[in-house]
């Protein structure tokens, strides 16, 4: 509860004061200190301001200011007592009720004060998410390229009597209004009000990283710097005076190596000391970045006009707003527009623009950026000593890039890498796949022999075991695919793929950076669509969102493994690679169409190419297992329920008098299949295949599950046992019932048609429009039908 919510005449105990430094300091100086009692005396006639009593004297605050003060009220204390919580240890014996209530409020305030909300802020690829994982024990994915964290991740852990709420914000190079993730981070810092900000900095690349630090200093927040990857700085022979750097920046700096946990305890010791009111070495203090005498005059001029708005200081540092307004920041423009003297502030900026341009030879925005980099360079000149070699040597990254980004070798290497991944997915995955298939068949046979005939046995054997088991079989292939994707991401190679395809992407109206969400789509389309937030250009972002569904996600992989393994056993890896490349090709052709429909200004291709790093076994194993666990969770929920529903629709109305095939065709499921059959008959699909496609709208894995349920009772026909020796039971059934051209068309249709419900919602959330999501889905279905039709007839002619 905040102080503005406390009723007149009631008391409360202060927990903490939120807000930026100057505003927070003023309230603390007025007596609003943790553990102090405050009483609401009365409200002004218009309910604002409110008079409070604290430390024996009366003081008035506006409600906007009181909102920034967290308290424990009498009402909360009473609720805690009535809830049955054991508070006997803190309630003094033989004391009045009022004293008991005071004791409960004080204890609850102490407990809440020991909850620290920490926001992690830093450039992309600075090791921020690695630090989040090792500190909180969370298992977020860590990749060696920008844009891995596309939303705020929250983790909790306890340390030295404090409960930490750790928030991993998206990586960003600045806090301007240039891209969605920059706005997201800034909004979180200003509105969610973290108690302490940990600025994670790549110690091996200080000059670029410290630009963001200067913007955090402008915001007047409590900041602790984590000099991450400090081992790389030392390995290069560089030297850094950590204490002097902290003195110049006004914040304590802690060397860390988040990969193995070095310096993490010391970092959170420092966070606690800053949170509790100051660093023992007095490093935690607010400084002003000196932008030069002329720009400082401009900043103070705008501050004076902004401070005429009496309530603005409760929410923002006026110095920060003045700097951003001088930079023509669109979000700050919107904030200022809500105040009465907005036009006056704009006129003051125009005056400063006209004054600064002839003096500094640059506009205001450029002059401020230059001043910040000058400050960074000056600070590093005093604290950083780079190791200078007599003869510059080529790094390992330079040597690898000379090969993998070579003009002639880049694309062949990329295609070879893809082929090797798919080859391993099939070859290595075949052995555990056979074991799981045999185990599922054995369990189904055992249960079938133990239970009497009837609907319950059919549900367990033909519904649950056949449906879920048919998907479980492909778990090894999923794990192998994610294992290799993790290696590509963590090593830094994924960023190079964006670099080598940038020219091609530019011809499509996109940036090379758009390629990373597309490749991420091979894992799952949902996070891939969310990752488009890192694309600054609105045009590129919208087109990339539309293209991601063409990327074959892991949910489609079991379908392709099922059909490719059955119909192309001798060329499985090549066939699977062709399916994936077909999706990429259709995405390229679609981009050529869409770039004419979406109008926007092109922005320059700016993207960091991080150094190559050897992925750690722990990180790769954890990421692979997390994805495997998600797959198993989906089987225990969506696929299990879907399999039971599909079985029920295929079982009722039940009439086996004319055989199993007649029963299926005249069941509720059969009627649905026959209804949609005319639309899909030209593609060579049976009604059972149609049902699989319908179920795949919910989750693509349900396609395999549906086929497993519907072909569960298929009796073995006379087929060459040599060709079926390595096939699963479902693959054998498909070989007997589906033609090769129909199988090709089915794989193409699954690759291209309507993405799952989760992807549909993600498209709506990222574009902000249901119409855009519906349009993309309609487009993918149309493309799927046309290409599958062509694939059916071409394969009938050629194969």
PDB file of N, CA, C and O in Angstrom, residues 760-784:
ATOM      1  N   UNK A 760      -0.652 -17.144 -33.390  1.00  0.00           N
ATOM      2  CA  UNK A 760      -1.685 -16.196 -33.819  1.00  0.00           C
ATOM      3  C   UNK A 760      -1.840 -15.063 -32.802  1.00  0.00           C
ATOM      4  O   UNK A 760      -1.878 -13.881 -33.172  1.00  0.00           O
ATOM      5  N   UNK A 761      -1.883 -15.418 -31.513  1.00  0.00           N
ATOM      6  CA  UNK A 761      -2.011 -14.411 -30.452  1.00  0.00           C
ATOM      7  C   UNK A 761      -0.756 -13.545 -30.380  1.00  0.00           C
ATOM      8  O   UNK A 761      -0.830 -12.327 -30.184  1.00  0.00           O
ATOM      9  N   UNK A 762       0.426 -14.164 -30.551  1.00  0.00           N
ATOM     10  CA  UNK A 762       1.682 -13.409 -30.518  1.00  0.00           C
ATOM     11  C   UNK A 762       1.726 -12.378 -31.645  1.00  0.00           C
ATOM     12  O   UNK A 762       2.197 -11.250 -31.452  1.00  0.00           O
ATOM     13  N   UNK A 763       1.232 -12.743 -32.827  1.00  0.00           N
ATOM     14  CA  UNK A 763       1.194 -11.800 -33.949  1.00  0.00           C
ATOM     15  C   UNK A 763       0.308 -10.612 -33.602  1.00  0.00           C
ATOM     16  O   UNK A 763       0.663  -9.448 -33.837  1.00  0.00           O
ATOM     17  N   UNK A 764      -0.853 -10.902 -33.015  1.00  0.00           N
ATOM     18  CA  UNK A 764      -1.759  -9.813 -32.621  1.00  0.00           C
ATOM     19  C   UNK A 764      -1.102  -8.908 -31.585  1.00  0.00           C
ATOM     20  O   UNK A 764      -1.174  -7.669 -31.672  1.00  0.00           O
ATOM     21  N   UNK A 765      -0.452  -9.500 -30.595  1.00  0.00           N
ATOM     22  CA  UNK A 765       0.159  -8.703 -29.523  1.00  0.00           C
ATOM     23  C   UNK A 765       1.281  -7.813 -30.041  1.00  0.00           C
ATOM     24  O   UNK A 765       1.443  -6.675 -29.594  1.00  0.00           O
ATOM     25  N   UNK A 766       2.085  -8.326 -30.971  1.00  0.00           N
ATOM     26  CA  UNK A 766       3.234  -7.557 -31.458  1.00  0.00           C
ATOM     27  C   UNK A 766       2.850  -6.510 -32.493  1.00  0.00           C
ATOM     28  O   UNK A 766       3.508  -5.481 -32.602  1.00  0.00           O
ATOM     29  N   UNK A 767       1.783  -6.770 -33.266  1.00  0.00           N
ATOM     30  CA  UNK A 767       1.343  -5.782 -34.257  1.00  0.00           C
ATOM     31  C   UNK A 767       0.283  -4.857 -33.677  1.00  0.00           C
ATOM     32  O   UNK A 767       0.077  -3.742 -34.186  1.00  0.00           O
ATOM     33  N   UNK A 768      -0.392  -5.305 -32.621  1.00  0.00           N
ATOM     34  CA  UNK A 768      -1.456  -4.512 -32.008  1.00  0.00           C
ATOM     35  C   UNK A 768      -2.771  -4.580 -32.755  1.00  0.00           C
ATOM     36  O   UNK A 768      -3.719  -3.856 -32.432  1.00  0.00           O
ATOM     37  N   UNK A 769      -2.865  -5.463 -33.745  1.00  0.00           N
ATOM     38  CA  UNK A 769      -4.087  -5.528 -34.553  1.00  0.00           C
ATOM     39  C   UNK A 769      -4.500  -6.978 -34.806  1.00  0.00           C
ATOM     40  O   UNK A 769      -3.703  -7.792 -35.275  1.00  0.00           O
ATOM     41  N   UNK A 770      -5.786  -7.278 -34.515  1.00  0.00           N
ATOM     42  CA  UNK A 770      -6.317  -8.594 -34.862  1.00  0.00           C
ATOM     43  C   UNK A 770      -6.366  -8.750 -36.383  1.00  0.00           C
ATOM     44  O   UNK A 770      -6.211  -9.869 -36.902  1.00  0.00           O
ATOM     45  N   UNK A 771      -6.619  -7.654 -37.089  1.00  0.00           N
ATOM     46  CA  UNK A 771      -6.740  -7.737 -38.548  1.00  0.00           C
ATOM     47  C   UNK A 771      -5.435  -8.204 -39.185  1.00  0.00           C
ATOM     48  O   UNK A 771      -5.444  -8.956 -40.166  1.00  0.00           O
ATOM     49  N   UNK A 772      -4.282  -7.736 -38.626  1.00  0.00           N
ATOM     50  CA  UNK A 772      -2.998  -8.154 -39.164  1.00  0.00           C
ATOM     51  C   UNK A 772      -2.781  -9.651 -38.926  1.00  0.00           C
ATOM     52  O   UNK A 772      -2.330 -10.370 -39.822  1.00  0.00           O
ATOM     53  N   UNK A 773      -3.139 -10.125 -37.730  1.00  0.00           N
ATOM     54  CA  UNK A 773      -2.996 -11.549 -37.421  1.00  0.00           C
ATOM     55  C   UNK A 773      -3.897 -12.385 -38.313  1.00  0.00           C
ATOM     56  O   UNK A 773      -3.473 -13.413 -38.865  1.00  0.00           O
ATOM     57  N   UNK A 774      -5.160 -11.956 -38.487  1.00  0.00           N
ATOM     58  CA  UNK A 774      -6.094 -12.712 -39.331  1.00  0.00           C
ATOM     59  C   UNK A 774      -5.641 -12.692 -40.786  1.00  0.00           C
ATOM     60  O   UNK A 774      -5.745 -13.707 -41.496  1.00  0.00           O
ATOM     61  N   UNK A 775      -5.125 -11.553 -41.240  1.00  0.00           N
ATOM     62  CA  UNK A 775      -4.645 -11.456 -42.614  1.00  0.00           C
ATOM     63  C   UNK A 775      -3.476 -12.387 -42.882  1.00  0.00           C
ATOM     64  O   UNK A 775      -3.418 -13.043 -43.927  1.00  0.00           O
ATOM     65  N   UNK A 776      -2.528 -12.456 -41.920  1.00  0.00           N
ATOM     66  CA  UNK A 776      -1.375 -13.355 -42.073  1.00  0.00           C
ATOM     67  C   UNK A 776      -1.837 -14.801 -42.126  1.00  0.00           C
ATOM     68  O   UNK A 776      -1.358 -15.592 -42.955  1.00  0.00           O
ATOM     69  N   UNK A 777      -2.782 -15.165 -41.266  1.00  0.00           N
ATOM     70  CA  UNK A 777      -3.271 -16.549 -41.245  1.00  0.00           C
ATOM     71  C   UNK A 777      -3.986 -16.903 -42.545  1.00  0.00           C
ATOM     72  O   UNK A 777      -3.792 -18.002 -43.093  1.00  0.00           O
ATOM     73  N   UNK A 778      -4.811 -15.982 -43.048  1.00  0.00           N
ATOM     74  CA  UNK A 778      -5.501 -16.242 -44.324  1.00  0.00           C
ATOM     75  C   UNK A 778      -4.490 -16.386 -45.461  1.00  0.00           C
ATOM     76  O   UNK A 778      -4.626 -17.265 -46.327  1.00  0.00           O
ATOM     77  N   UNK A 779      -3.470 -15.550 -45.437  1.00  0.00           N
ATOM     78  CA  UNK A 779      -2.438 -15.599 -46.475  1.00  0.00           C
ATOM     79  C   UNK A 779      -1.678 -16.930 -46.436  1.00  0.00           C
ATOM     80  O   UNK A 779      -1.444 -17.540 -47.485  1.00  0.00           O
ATOM     81  N   UNK A 780      -1.298 -17.375 -45.232  1.00  0.00           N
ATOM     82  CA  UNK A 780      -0.544 -18.627 -45.128  1.00  0.00           C
ATOM     83  C   UNK A 780      -1.368 -19.826 -45.599  1.00  0.00           C
ATOM     84  O   UNK A 780      -0.833 -20.744 -46.226  1.00  0.00           O
ATOM     85  N   UNK A 781      -2.674 -19.808 -45.303  1.00  0.00           N
ATOM     86  CA  UNK A 781      -3.535 -20.922 -45.742  1.00  0.00           C
ATOM     87  C   UNK A 781      -3.622 -20.941 -47.264  1.00  0.00           C
ATOM     88  O   UNK A 781      -3.535 -22.004 -47.903  1.00  0.00           O
ATOM     89  N   UNK A 782      -3.787 -19.757 -47.877  1.00  0.00           N
ATOM     90  CA  UNK A 782      -3.874 -19.684 -49.341  1.00  0.00           C
ATOM     91  C   UNK A 782      -2.578 -20.155 -49.985  1.00  0.00           C
ATOM     92  O   UNK A 782      -2.591 -20.943 -50.950  1.00  0.00           O
ATOM     93  N   UNK A 783      -1.435 -19.693 -49.458  1.00  0.00           N
ATOM     94  CA  UNK A 783      -0.133 -20.106 -50.002  1.00  0.00           C
ATOM     95  C   UNK A 783       0.045 -21.615 -49.823  1.00  0.00           C
ATOM     96  O   UNK A 783       0.530 -22.313 -50.734  1.00  0.00           O
ATOM     97  N   UNK A 784      -0.352 -22.137 -48.659  1.00  0.00           N
ATOM     98  CA  UNK A 784      -0.204 -23.572 -48.387  1.00  0.00           C
ATOM     99  C   UNK A 784      -0.986 -24.403 -49.393  1.00  0.00           C
ATOM    100  O   UNK A 784      -0.478 -25.406 -49.917  1.00  0.00           O
TER     101      UNK A 784
END
